Amino acid sequence: MTPATLLQMQIRAHKWGPALLEYQFAAPRRWRFDLVVFGHNGRPWAIEIEGGVWTNGRHTRGAGFLKDMEKYNEAALRGWHLLRVTPDMVQDGTAIELVKRALDFQEHTHD
């Protein structure tokens, strides 16, 4: 099971609404988020699971890092909130706690 699928299952178990895998957000670009959950007020939260942190993976090398910056900045300009986690954070429960905090915070703030 992939970390994204595991986190999706954790979100669904809490009944926090739909958790969508590989969500394309900026057509016609092919950018996708690993996982998306919509907050209580409908505002989207994107979750990116960043692998290869300690192994010089795609997200930590120059070209991949710059492409991620472009994607994340475009997402921010379009109103997305973004959580970035590692596979270890999904496994140890840190990621689901961040999602809970994000949704709780959003519920108690007003735009």
PDB file of N, CA and C in Angstrom:
ATOM      1  N   MET A   1       0.843  -1.173   0.000  1.00  0.00           N
ATOM      2  CA  MET A   1       0.000   0.000   0.000  1.00  0.00           C
ATOM      3  C   MET A   1       0.896   1.247   0.000  1.00  0.00           C
ATOM      4  N   THR A   2       0.568   2.191  -0.850  1.00  0.00           N
ATOM      5  CA  THR A   2       1.360   3.418  -0.925  1.00  0.00           C
ATOM      6  C   THR A   2       1.047   4.312   0.276  1.00  0.00           C
ATOM      7  N   PRO A   3       1.968   5.219   0.616  1.00  0.00           N
ATOM      8  CA  PRO A   3       1.676   6.167   1.699  1.00  0.00           C
ATOM      9  C   PRO A   3       0.423   6.999   1.424  1.00  0.00           C
ATOM     10  N   ALA A   4       0.196   7.391   0.177  1.00  0.00           N
ATOM     11  CA  ALA A   4      -0.988   8.186  -0.149  1.00  0.00           C
ATOM     12  C   ALA A   4      -2.266   7.394   0.089  1.00  0.00           C
ATOM     13  N   THR A   5      -2.267   6.124  -0.283  1.00  0.00           N
ATOM     14  CA  THR A   5      -3.440   5.275  -0.069  1.00  0.00           C
ATOM     15  C   THR A   5      -3.683   5.069   1.424  1.00  0.00           C
ATOM     16  N   LEU A   6      -2.610   4.882   2.184  1.00  0.00           N
ATOM     17  CA  LEU A   6      -2.750   4.722   3.633  1.00  0.00           C
ATOM     18  C   LEU A   6      -3.331   5.985   4.258  1.00  0.00           C
ATOM     19  N   LEU A   7      -2.823   7.144   3.873  1.00  0.00           N
ATOM     20  CA  LEU A   7      -3.342   8.395   4.426  1.00  0.00           C
ATOM     21  C   LEU A   7      -4.796   8.609   4.003  1.00  0.00           C
ATOM     22  N   GLN A   8      -5.134   8.247   2.791  1.00  0.00           N
ATOM     23  CA  GLN A   8      -6.518   8.338   2.328  1.00  0.00           C
ATOM     24  C   GLN A   8      -7.425   7.489   3.234  1.00  0.00           C
ATOM     25  N   MET A   9      -6.994   6.286   3.545  1.00  0.00           N
ATOM     26  CA  MET A   9      -7.780   5.403   4.410  1.00  0.00           C
ATOM     27  C   MET A   9      -7.930   6.002   5.810  1.00  0.00           C
ATOM     28  N   GLN A  10      -6.861   6.608   6.323  1.00  0.00           N
ATOM     29  CA  GLN A  10      -6.916   7.221   7.646  1.00  0.00           C
ATOM     30  C   GLN A  10      -7.918   8.377   7.660  1.00  0.00           C
ATOM     31  N   ILE A  11      -7.897   9.199   6.622  1.00  0.00           N
ATOM     32  CA  ILE A  11      -8.829  10.336   6.530  1.00  0.00           C
ATOM     33  C   ILE A  11     -10.264   9.822   6.444  1.00  0.00           C
ATOM     34  N   ARG A  12     -10.484   8.832   5.623  1.00  0.00           N
ATOM     35  CA  ARG A  12     -11.833   8.266   5.484  1.00  0.00           C
ATOM     36  C   ARG A  12     -12.328   7.654   6.791  1.00  0.00           C
ATOM     37  N   ALA A  13     -11.425   7.034   7.539  1.00  0.00           N
ATOM     38  CA  ALA A  13     -11.805   6.437   8.825  1.00  0.00           C
ATOM     39  C   ALA A  13     -12.309   7.495   9.795  1.00  0.00           C
ATOM     40  N   HIS A  14     -11.801   8.710   9.696  1.00  0.00           N
ATOM     41  CA  HIS A  14     -12.253   9.812  10.555  1.00  0.00           C
ATOM     42  C   HIS A  14     -13.516  10.488  10.017  1.00  0.00           C
ATOM     43  N   LYS A  15     -13.933  10.090   8.811  1.00  0.00           N
ATOM     44  CA  LYS A  15     -15.143  10.652   8.180  1.00  0.00           C
ATOM     45  C   LYS A  15     -15.045  12.170   8.021  1.00  0.00           C
ATOM     46  N   TRP A  16     -13.890  12.623   7.542  1.00  0.00           N
ATOM     47  CA  TRP A  16     -13.657  14.056   7.336  1.00  0.00           C
ATOM     48  C   TRP A  16     -14.031  14.497   5.935  1.00  0.00           C
ATOM     49  N   GLY A  17     -14.715  13.684   5.209  1.00  0.00           N
ATOM     50  CA  GLY A  17     -15.090  14.035   3.843  1.00  0.00           C
ATOM     51  C   GLY A  17     -14.244  13.276   2.844  1.00  0.00           C
ATOM     52  N   PRO A  18     -14.496  13.531   1.565  1.00  0.00           N
ATOM     53  CA  PRO A  18     -13.757  12.795   0.540  1.00  0.00           C
ATOM     54  C   PRO A  18     -12.270  13.105   0.579  1.00  0.00           C
ATOM     55  N   ALA A  19     -11.495  12.099   0.331  1.00  0.00           N
ATOM     56  CA  ALA A  19     -10.044  12.229   0.206  1.00  0.00           C
ATOM     57  C   ALA A  19      -9.695  11.672  -1.172  1.00  0.00           C
ATOM     58  N   LEU A  20      -9.270  12.535  -2.060  1.00  0.00           N
ATOM     59  CA  LEU A  20      -9.091  12.167  -3.462  1.00  0.00           C
ATOM     60  C   LEU A  20      -7.620  12.015  -3.805  1.00  0.00           C
ATOM     61  N   LEU A  21      -7.270  10.893  -4.417  1.00  0.00           N
ATOM     62  CA  LEU A  21      -5.890  10.623  -4.833  1.00  0.00           C
ATOM     63  C   LEU A  21      -5.613  11.223  -6.205  1.00  0.00           C
ATOM     64  N   GLU A  22      -4.363  11.648  -6.415  1.00  0.00           N
ATOM     65  CA  GLU A  22      -3.894  12.122  -7.723  1.00  0.00           C
ATOM     66  C   GLU A  22      -4.830  13.159  -8.332  1.00  0.00           C
ATOM     67  N   TYR A  23      -5.107  14.178  -7.575  1.00  0.00           N
ATOM     68  CA  TYR A  23      -6.064  15.214  -7.964  1.00  0.00           C
ATOM     69  C   TYR A  23      -5.395  16.249  -8.867  1.00  0.00           C
ATOM     70  N   GLN A  24      -5.871  16.392 -10.081  1.00  0.00           N
ATOM     71  CA  GLN A  24      -5.322  17.383 -11.012  1.00  0.00           C
ATOM     72  C   GLN A  24      -5.962  18.730 -10.706  1.00  0.00           C
ATOM     73  N   PHE A  25      -5.124  19.773 -10.523  1.00  0.00           N
ATOM     74  CA  PHE A  25      -5.664  21.036 -10.051  1.00  0.00           C
ATOM     75  C   PHE A  25      -5.449  22.229 -10.963  1.00  0.00           C
ATOM     76  N   ALA A  26      -4.682  22.123 -12.008  1.00  0.00           N
ATOM     77  CA  ALA A  26      -4.347  23.318 -12.793  1.00  0.00           C
ATOM     78  C   ALA A  26      -4.373  23.033 -14.290  1.00  0.00           C
ATOM     79  N   ALA A  27      -5.502  22.524 -14.774  1.00  0.00           N
ATOM     80  CA  ALA A  27      -5.601  22.238 -16.204  1.00  0.00           C
ATOM     81  C   ALA A  27      -5.340  23.523 -16.994  1.00  0.00           C
ATOM     82  N   PRO A  28      -4.678  23.470 -18.106  1.00  0.00           N
ATOM     83  CA  PRO A  28      -4.273  22.267 -18.837  1.00  0.00           C
ATOM     84  C   PRO A  28      -2.950  21.664 -18.351  1.00  0.00           C
ATOM     85  N   ARG A  29      -2.324  22.263 -17.325  1.00  0.00           N
ATOM     86  CA  ARG A  29      -1.120  21.635 -16.761  1.00  0.00           C
ATOM     87  C   ARG A  29      -1.493  20.268 -16.223  1.00  0.00           C
ATOM     88  N   ARG A  30      -0.536  19.409 -16.146  1.00  0.00           N
ATOM     89  CA  ARG A  30      -0.804  18.055 -15.653  1.00  0.00           C
ATOM     90  C   ARG A  30      -0.408  17.892 -14.192  1.00  0.00           C
ATOM     91  N   TRP A  31      -0.311  19.015 -13.494  1.00  0.00           N
ATOM     92  CA  TRP A  31       0.041  18.947 -12.080  1.00  0.00           C
ATOM     93  C   TRP A  31      -1.031  18.211 -11.299  1.00  0.00           C
ATOM     94  N   ARG A  32      -0.565  17.367 -10.419  1.00  0.00           N
ATOM     95  CA  ARG A  32      -1.465  16.614  -9.548  1.00  0.00           C
ATOM     96  C   ARG A  32      -0.934  16.687  -8.122  1.00  0.00           C
ATOM     97  N   PHE A  33      -1.851  16.651  -7.191  1.00  0.00           N
ATOM     98  CA  PHE A  33      -1.483  16.495  -5.788  1.00  0.00           C
ATOM     99  C   PHE A  33      -1.635  15.029  -5.433  1.00  0.00           C
ATOM    100  N   ASP A  34      -0.788  14.549  -4.531  1.00  0.00           N
ATOM    101  CA  ASP A  34      -0.886  13.159  -4.106  1.00  0.00           C
ATOM    102  C   ASP A  34      -2.266  12.869  -3.514  1.00  0.00           C
ATOM    103  N   LEU A  35      -2.776  13.811  -2.734  1.00  0.00           N
ATOM    104  CA  LEU A  35      -4.039  13.611  -2.044  1.00  0.00           C
ATOM    105  C   LEU A  35      -4.673  14.976  -1.794  1.00  0.00           C
ATOM    106  N   VAL A  36      -5.992  15.030  -1.873  1.00  0.00           N
ATOM    107  CA  VAL A  36      -6.728  16.265  -1.594  1.00  0.00           C
ATOM    108  C   VAL A  36      -7.881  15.934  -0.661  1.00  0.00           C
ATOM    109  N   VAL A  37      -8.062  16.786   0.333  1.00  0.00           N
ATOM    110  CA  VAL A  37      -9.237  16.710   1.210  1.00  0.00           C
ATOM    111  C   VAL A  37      -9.816  18.117   1.273  1.00  0.00           C
ATOM    112  N   PHE A  38     -11.136  18.195   1.288  1.00  0.00           N
ATOM    113  CA  PHE A  38     -11.797  19.491   1.332  1.00  0.00           C
ATOM    114  C   PHE A  38     -12.232  19.790   2.755  1.00  0.00           C
ATOM    115  N   GLY A  39     -11.910  20.990   3.216  1.00  0.00           N
ATOM    116  CA  GLY A  39     -12.240  21.394   4.578  1.00  0.00           C
ATOM    117  C   GLY A  39     -13.728  21.604   4.762  1.00  0.00           C
ATOM    118  N   HIS A  40     -14.096  21.902   5.988  1.00  0.00           N
ATOM    119  CA  HIS A  40     -15.500  22.063   6.363  1.00  0.00           C
ATOM    120  C   HIS A  40     -16.187  23.166   5.568  1.00  0.00           C
ATOM    121  N   ASN A  41     -15.437  24.187   5.177  1.00  0.00           N
ATOM    122  CA  ASN A  41     -16.031  25.279   4.395  1.00  0.00           C
ATOM    123  C   ASN A  41     -15.798  25.101   2.898  1.00  0.00           C
ATOM    124  N   GLY A  42     -15.337  23.921   2.517  1.00  0.00           N
ATOM    125  CA  GLY A  42     -15.121  23.627   1.108  1.00  0.00           C
ATOM    126  C   GLY A  42     -13.757  24.008   0.576  1.00  0.00           C
ATOM    127  N   ARG A  43     -12.937  24.661   1.387  1.00  0.00           N
ATOM    128  CA  ARG A  43     -11.607  25.039   0.928  1.00  0.00           C
ATOM    129  C   ARG A  43     -10.729  23.796   0.814  1.00  0.00           C
ATOM    130  N   PRO A  44     -10.010  23.678  -0.285  1.00  0.00           N
ATOM    131  CA  PRO A  44      -9.212  22.465  -0.505  1.00  0.00           C
ATOM    132  C   PRO A  44      -7.880  22.479   0.240  1.00  0.00           C
ATOM    133  N   TRP A  45      -7.520  21.327   0.735  1.00  0.00           N
ATOM    134  CA  TRP A  45      -6.203  21.077   1.318  1.00  0.00           C
ATOM    135  C   TRP A  45      -5.506  20.037   0.456  1.00  0.00           C
ATOM    136  N   ALA A  46      -4.364  20.402  -0.078  1.00  0.00           N
ATOM    137  CA  ALA A  46      -3.550  19.467  -0.847  1.00  0.00           C
ATOM    138  C   ALA A  46      -2.523  18.852   0.089  1.00  0.00           C
ATOM    139  N   ILE A  47      -2.244  17.595  -0.128  1.00  0.00           N
ATOM    140  CA  ILE A  47      -1.229  16.897   0.661  1.00  0.00           C
ATOM    141  C   ILE A  47      -0.242  16.275  -0.312  1.00  0.00           C
ATOM    142  N   GLU A  48       1.000  16.657  -0.161  1.00  0.00           N
ATOM    143  CA  GLU A  48       2.076  16.098  -0.966  1.00  0.00           C
ATOM    144  C   GLU A  48       2.940  15.225  -0.069  1.00  0.00           C
ATOM    145  N   ILE A  49       3.167  14.013  -0.504  1.00  0.00           N
ATOM    146  CA  ILE A  49       4.009  13.083   0.242  1.00  0.00           C
ATOM    147  C   ILE A  49       5.359  13.069  -0.449  1.00  0.00           C
ATOM    148  N   GLU A  50       6.326  13.679   0.208  1.00  0.00           N
ATOM    149  CA  GLU A  50       7.648  13.912  -0.368  1.00  0.00           C
ATOM    150  C   GLU A  50       8.579  12.756  -0.029  1.00  0.00           C
ATOM    151  N   GLY A  51       8.888  11.945  -1.018  1.00  0.00           N
ATOM    152  CA  GLY A  51       9.796  10.826  -0.807  1.00  0.00           C
ATOM    153  C   GLY A  51      11.235  11.208  -1.122  1.00  0.00           C
ATOM    154  N   GLY A  52      12.141  10.322  -0.812  1.00  0.00           N
ATOM    155  CA  GLY A  52      13.543  10.509  -1.161  1.00  0.00           C
ATOM    156  C   GLY A  52      14.257  11.607  -0.405  1.00  0.00           C
ATOM    157  N   VAL A  53      13.756  11.948   0.768  1.00  0.00           N
ATOM    158  CA  VAL A  53      14.350  13.047   1.532  1.00  0.00           C
ATOM    159  C   VAL A  53      15.812  12.773   1.857  1.00  0.00           C
ATOM    160  N   TRP A  54      16.133  11.556   2.242  1.00  0.00           N
ATOM    161  CA  TRP A  54      17.498  11.220   2.670  1.00  0.00           C
ATOM    162  C   TRP A  54      18.304  10.512   1.581  1.00  0.00           C
ATOM    163  N   THR A  55      17.688  10.276   0.421  1.00  0.00           N
ATOM    164  CA  THR A  55      18.375   9.509  -0.614  1.00  0.00           C
ATOM    165  C   THR A  55      18.596  10.309  -1.889  1.00  0.00           C
ATOM    166  N   ASN A  56      18.566  11.618  -1.787  1.00  0.00           N
ATOM    167  CA  ASN A  56      18.754  12.496  -2.942  1.00  0.00           C
ATOM    168  C   ASN A  56      17.701  12.213  -4.012  1.00  0.00           C
ATOM    169  N   GLY A  57      16.465  12.100  -3.555  1.00  0.00           N
ATOM    170  CA  GLY A  57      15.355  11.826  -4.458  1.00  0.00           C
ATOM    171  C   GLY A  57      14.969  13.023  -5.303  1.00  0.00           C
ATOM    172  N   ARG A  58      14.000  12.825  -6.179  1.00  0.00           N
ATOM    173  CA  ARG A  58      13.570  13.839  -7.134  1.00  0.00           C
ATOM    174  C   ARG A  58      13.203  15.156  -6.477  1.00  0.00           C
ATOM    175  N   HIS A  59      12.533  15.106  -5.321  1.00  0.00           N
ATOM    176  CA  HIS A  59      12.070  16.326  -4.666  1.00  0.00           C
ATOM    177  C   HIS A  59      13.193  17.125  -4.014  1.00  0.00           C
ATOM    178  N   THR A  60      14.347  16.510  -3.825  1.00  0.00           N
ATOM    179  CA  THR A  60      15.438  17.218  -3.153  1.00  0.00           C
ATOM    180  C   THR A  60      16.576  17.595  -4.094  1.00  0.00           C
ATOM    181  N   ARG A  61      16.515  17.171  -5.341  1.00  0.00           N
ATOM    182  CA  ARG A  61      17.525  17.566  -6.328  1.00  0.00           C
ATOM    183  C   ARG A  61      17.080  18.853  -7.010  1.00  0.00           C
ATOM    184  N   GLY A  62      18.010  19.608  -7.530  1.00  0.00           N
ATOM    185  CA  GLY A  62      17.764  20.928  -8.079  1.00  0.00           C
ATOM    186  C   GLY A  62      16.575  21.053  -9.004  1.00  0.00           C
ATOM    187  N   ALA A  63      16.552  20.318 -10.105  1.00  0.00           N
ATOM    188  CA  ALA A  63      15.484  20.462 -11.099  1.00  0.00           C
ATOM    189  C   ALA A  63      14.124  20.087 -10.511  1.00  0.00           C
ATOM    190  N   GLY A  64      14.065  18.989  -9.768  1.00  0.00           N
ATOM    191  CA  GLY A  64      12.808  18.566  -9.158  1.00  0.00           C
ATOM    192  C   GLY A  64      12.322  19.556  -8.117  1.00  0.00           C
ATOM    193  N   PHE A  65      13.255  20.083  -7.345  1.00  0.00           N
ATOM    194  CA  PHE A  65      12.910  21.074  -6.324  1.00  0.00           C
ATOM    195  C   PHE A  65      12.307  22.320  -6.959  1.00  0.00           C
ATOM    196  N   LEU A  66      12.929  22.796  -8.047  1.00  0.00           N
ATOM    197  CA  LEU A  66      12.422  23.993  -8.732  1.00  0.00           C
ATOM    198  C   LEU A  66      11.041  23.749  -9.347  1.00  0.00           C
ATOM    199  N   LYS A  67      10.828  22.570  -9.913  1.00  0.00           N
ATOM    200  CA  LYS A  67       9.512  22.254 -10.477  1.00  0.00           C
ATOM    201  C   LYS A  67       8.445  22.176  -9.388  1.00  0.00           C
ATOM    202  N   ASP A  68       8.825  21.629  -8.235  1.00  0.00           N
ATOM    203  CA  ASP A  68       7.890  21.596  -7.115  1.00  0.00           C
ATOM    204  C   ASP A  68       7.546  23.006  -6.655  1.00  0.00           C
ATOM    205  N   MET A  69       8.541  23.893  -6.609  1.00  0.00           N
ATOM    206  CA  MET A  69       8.272  25.279  -6.219  1.00  0.00           C
ATOM    207  C   MET A  69       7.278  25.928  -7.168  1.00  0.00           C
ATOM    208  N   GLU A  70       7.443  25.719  -8.461  1.00  0.00           N
ATOM    209  CA  GLU A  70       6.524  26.276  -9.446  1.00  0.00           C
ATOM    210  C   GLU A  70       5.103  25.763  -9.191  1.00  0.00           C
ATOM    211  N   LYS A  71       4.984  24.465  -8.997  1.00  0.00           N
ATOM    212  CA  LYS A  71       3.679  23.849  -8.746  1.00  0.00           C
ATOM    213  C   LYS A  71       3.051  24.377  -7.460  1.00  0.00           C
ATOM    214  N   TYR A  72       3.816  24.432  -6.377  1.00  0.00           N
ATOM    215  CA  TYR A  72       3.277  24.868  -5.090  1.00  0.00           C
ATOM    216  C   TYR A  72       2.900  26.344  -5.110  1.00  0.00           C
ATOM    217  N   ASN A  73       3.686  27.162  -5.789  1.00  0.00           N
ATOM    218  CA  ASN A  73       3.344  28.584  -5.893  1.00  0.00           C
ATOM    219  C   ASN A  73       2.068  28.786  -6.697  1.00  0.00           C
ATOM    220  N   GLU A  74       1.914  28.056  -7.784  1.00  0.00           N
ATOM    221  CA  GLU A  74       0.677  28.156  -8.576  1.00  0.00           C
ATOM    222  C   GLU A  74      -0.524  27.717  -7.742  1.00  0.00           C
ATOM    223  N   ALA A  75      -0.347  26.661  -6.968  1.00  0.00           N
ATOM    224  CA  ALA A  75      -1.430  26.196  -6.105  1.00  0.00           C
ATOM    225  C   ALA A  75      -1.822  27.277  -5.095  1.00  0.00           C
ATOM    226  N   ALA A  76      -0.843  27.930  -4.489  1.00  0.00           N
ATOM    227  CA  ALA A  76      -1.132  28.995  -3.523  1.00  0.00           C
ATOM    228  C   ALA A  76      -1.884  30.135  -4.187  1.00  0.00           C
ATOM    229  N   LEU A  77      -1.477  30.500  -5.395  1.00  0.00           N
ATOM    230  CA  LEU A  77      -2.152  31.579  -6.111  1.00  0.00           C
ATOM    231  C   LEU A  77      -3.601  31.231  -6.428  1.00  0.00           C
ATOM    232  N   ARG A  78      -3.892  29.941  -6.525  1.00  0.00           N
ATOM    233  CA  ARG A  78      -5.257  29.490  -6.816  1.00  0.00           C
ATOM    234  C   ARG A  78      -6.058  29.208  -5.547  1.00  0.00           C
ATOM    235  N   GLY A  79      -5.493  29.517  -4.384  1.00  0.00           N
ATOM    236  CA  GLY A  79      -6.230  29.391  -3.133  1.00  0.00           C
ATOM    237  C   GLY A  79      -6.085  28.078  -2.383  1.00  0.00           C
ATOM    238  N   TRP A  80      -5.162  27.251  -2.793  1.00  0.00           N
ATOM    239  CA  TRP A  80      -4.964  25.967  -2.122  1.00  0.00           C
ATOM    240  C   TRP A  80      -4.126  26.142  -0.861  1.00  0.00           C
ATOM    241  N   HIS A  81      -4.445  25.331   0.127  1.00  0.00           N
ATOM    242  CA  HIS A  81      -3.584  25.146   1.291  1.00  0.00           C
ATOM    243  C   HIS A  81      -2.805  23.858   1.034  1.00  0.00           C
ATOM    244  N   LEU A  82      -1.564  23.818   1.486  1.00  0.00           N
ATOM    245  CA  LEU A  82      -0.706  22.667   1.192  1.00  0.00           C
ATOM    246  C   LEU A  82      -0.050  22.149   2.460  1.00  0.00           C
ATOM    247  N   LEU A  83      -0.130  20.850   2.646  1.00  0.00           N
ATOM    248  CA  LEU A  83       0.624  20.153   3.681  1.00  0.00           C
ATOM    249  C   LEU A  83       1.632  19.255   2.986  1.00  0.00           C
ATOM    250  N   ARG A  84       2.871  19.324   3.438  1.00  0.00           N
ATOM    251  CA  ARG A  84       3.924  18.472   2.881  1.00  0.00           C
ATOM    252  C   ARG A  84       4.380  17.519   3.971  1.00  0.00           C
ATOM    253  N   VAL A  85       4.334  16.233   3.662  1.00  0.00           N
ATOM    254  CA  VAL A  85       4.704  15.209   4.628  1.00  0.00           C
ATOM    255  C   VAL A  85       5.613  14.181   3.954  1.00  0.00           C
ATOM    256  N   THR A  86       6.209  13.331   4.759  1.00  0.00           N
ATOM    257  CA  THR A  86       7.030  12.231   4.255  1.00  0.00           C
ATOM    258  C   THR A  86       6.286  10.916   4.479  1.00  0.00           C
ATOM    259  N   PRO A  87       6.711   9.856   3.791  1.00  0.00           N
ATOM    260  CA  PRO A  87       6.096   8.546   4.058  1.00  0.00           C
ATOM    261  C   PRO A  87       6.193   8.141   5.523  1.00  0.00           C
ATOM    262  N   ASP A  88       7.309   8.455   6.183  1.00  0.00           N
ATOM    263  CA  ASP A  88       7.447   8.126   7.607  1.00  0.00           C
ATOM    264  C   ASP A  88       6.392   8.837   8.452  1.00  0.00           C
ATOM    265  N   MET A  89       6.044  10.070   8.076  1.00  0.00           N
ATOM    266  CA  MET A  89       5.027  10.825   8.811  1.00  0.00           C
ATOM    267  C   MET A  89       3.647  10.206   8.634  1.00  0.00           C
ATOM    268  N   VAL A  90       3.400   9.598   7.492  1.00  0.00           N
ATOM    269  CA  VAL A  90       2.138   8.877   7.289  1.00  0.00           C
ATOM    270  C   VAL A  90       2.119   7.644   8.183  1.00  0.00           C
ATOM    271  N   GLN A  91       3.219   6.924   8.198  1.00  0.00           N
ATOM    272  CA  GLN A  91       3.300   5.686   8.984  1.00  0.00           C
ATOM    273  C   GLN A  91       3.170   5.931  10.486  1.00  0.00           C
ATOM    274  N   ASP A  92       3.824   6.988  10.993  1.00  0.00           N
ATOM    275  CA  ASP A  92       3.842   7.189  12.455  1.00  0.00           C
ATOM    276  C   ASP A  92       2.678   8.027  12.980  1.00  0.00           C
ATOM    277  N   GLY A  93       1.766   8.456  12.094  1.00  0.00           N
ATOM    278  CA  GLY A  93       0.588   9.187  12.539  1.00  0.00           C
ATOM    279  C   GLY A  93       0.732  10.700  12.544  1.00  0.00           C
ATOM    280  N   THR A  94       1.925  11.203  12.265  1.00  0.00           N
ATOM    281  CA  THR A  94       2.136  12.650  12.242  1.00  0.00           C
ATOM    282  C   THR A  94       1.302  13.307  11.149  1.00  0.00           C
ATOM    283  N   ALA A  95       1.215  12.679   9.976  1.00  0.00           N
ATOM    284  CA  ALA A  95       0.487  13.267   8.851  1.00  0.00           C
ATOM    285  C   ALA A  95      -1.002  13.392   9.157  1.00  0.00           C
ATOM    286  N   ILE A  96      -1.617  12.366   9.710  1.00  0.00           N
ATOM    287  CA  ILE A  96      -3.051  12.437   9.991  1.00  0.00           C
ATOM    288  C   ILE A  96      -3.327  13.479  11.066  1.00  0.00           C
ATOM    289  N   GLU A  97      -2.418  13.657  12.004  1.00  0.00           N
ATOM    290  CA  GLU A  97      -2.576  14.700  13.017  1.00  0.00           C
ATOM    291  C   GLU A  97      -2.494  16.089  12.387  1.00  0.00           C
ATOM    292  N   LEU A  98      -1.617  16.263  11.402  1.00  0.00           N
ATOM    293  CA  LEU A  98      -1.540  17.543  10.691  1.00  0.00           C
ATOM    294  C   LEU A  98      -2.835  17.831   9.936  1.00  0.00           C
ATOM    295  N   VAL A  99      -3.384  16.807   9.303  1.00  0.00           N
ATOM    296  CA  VAL A  99      -4.655  16.982   8.588  1.00  0.00           C
ATOM    297  C   VAL A  99      -5.741  17.377   9.577  1.00  0.00           C
ATOM    298  N   LYS A 100      -5.799  16.701  10.711  1.00  0.00           N
ATOM    299  CA  LYS A 100      -6.792  17.038  11.737  1.00  0.00           C
ATOM    300  C   LYS A 100      -6.628  18.482  12.186  1.00  0.00           C
ATOM    301  N   ARG A 101      -5.395  18.890  12.484  1.00  0.00           N
ATOM    302  CA  ARG A 101      -5.149  20.266  12.927  1.00  0.00           C
ATOM    303  C   ARG A 101      -5.552  21.264  11.854  1.00  0.00           C
ATOM    304  N   ALA A 102      -5.244  20.957  10.605  1.00  0.00           N
ATOM    305  CA  ALA A 102      -5.585  21.865   9.504  1.00  0.00           C
ATOM    306  C   ALA A 102      -7.093  22.040   9.403  1.00  0.00           C
ATOM    307  N   LEU A 103      -7.822  20.939   9.442  1.00  0.00           N
ATOM    308  CA  LEU A 103      -9.275  21.011   9.323  1.00  0.00           C
ATOM    309  C   LEU A 103      -9.907  21.669  10.548  1.00  0.00           C
ATOM    310  N   ASP A 104      -9.362  21.389  11.733  1.00  0.00           N
ATOM    311  CA  ASP A 104      -9.876  22.025  12.964  1.00  0.00           C
ATOM    312  C   ASP A 104      -9.611  23.530  12.934  1.00  0.00           C
ATOM    313  N   PHE A 105      -8.415  23.925  12.516  1.00  0.00           N
ATOM    314  CA  PHE A 105      -8.066  25.337  12.448  1.00  0.00           C
ATOM    315  C   PHE A 105      -8.986  26.058  11.472  1.00  0.00           C
ATOM    316  N   GLN A 106      -9.193  25.447  10.341  1.00  0.00           N
ATOM    317  CA  GLN A 106     -10.024  26.048   9.309  1.00  0.00           C
ATOM    318  C   GLN A 106     -11.464  26.209   9.801  1.00  0.00           C
ATOM    319  N   GLU A 107     -11.936  25.241  10.556  1.00  0.00           N
ATOM    320  CA  GLU A 107     -13.319  25.296  11.053  1.00  0.00           C
ATOM    321  C   GLU A 107     -13.512  26.464  12.009  1.00  0.00           C
ATOM    322  N   HIS A 108     -12.452  26.836  12.715  1.00  0.00           N
ATOM    323  CA  HIS A 108     -12.558  27.880  13.735  1.00  0.00           C
ATOM    324  C   HIS A 108     -12.092  29.245  13.261  1.00  0.00           C
ATOM    325  N   THR A 109     -11.803  29.392  11.969  1.00  0.00           N
ATOM    326  CA  THR A 109     -11.438  30.687  11.425  1.00  0.00           C
ATOM    327  C   THR A 109     -12.440  31.065  10.349  1.00  0.00           C
ATOM    328  N   HIS A 110     -12.538  32.324  10.094  1.00  0.00           N
ATOM    329  CA  HIS A 110     -13.476  32.811   9.084  1.00  0.00           C
ATOM    330  C   HIS A 110     -12.705  33.657   8.098  1.00  0.00           C
ATOM    331  N   ASP A 111     -13.012  33.477   6.828  1.00  0.00           N
ATOM    332  CA  ASP A 111     -12.349  34.265   5.781  1.00  0.00           C
ATOM    333  C   ASP A 111     -12.927  35.675   5.738  1.00  0.00           C
TER     334      ASP A 111
END
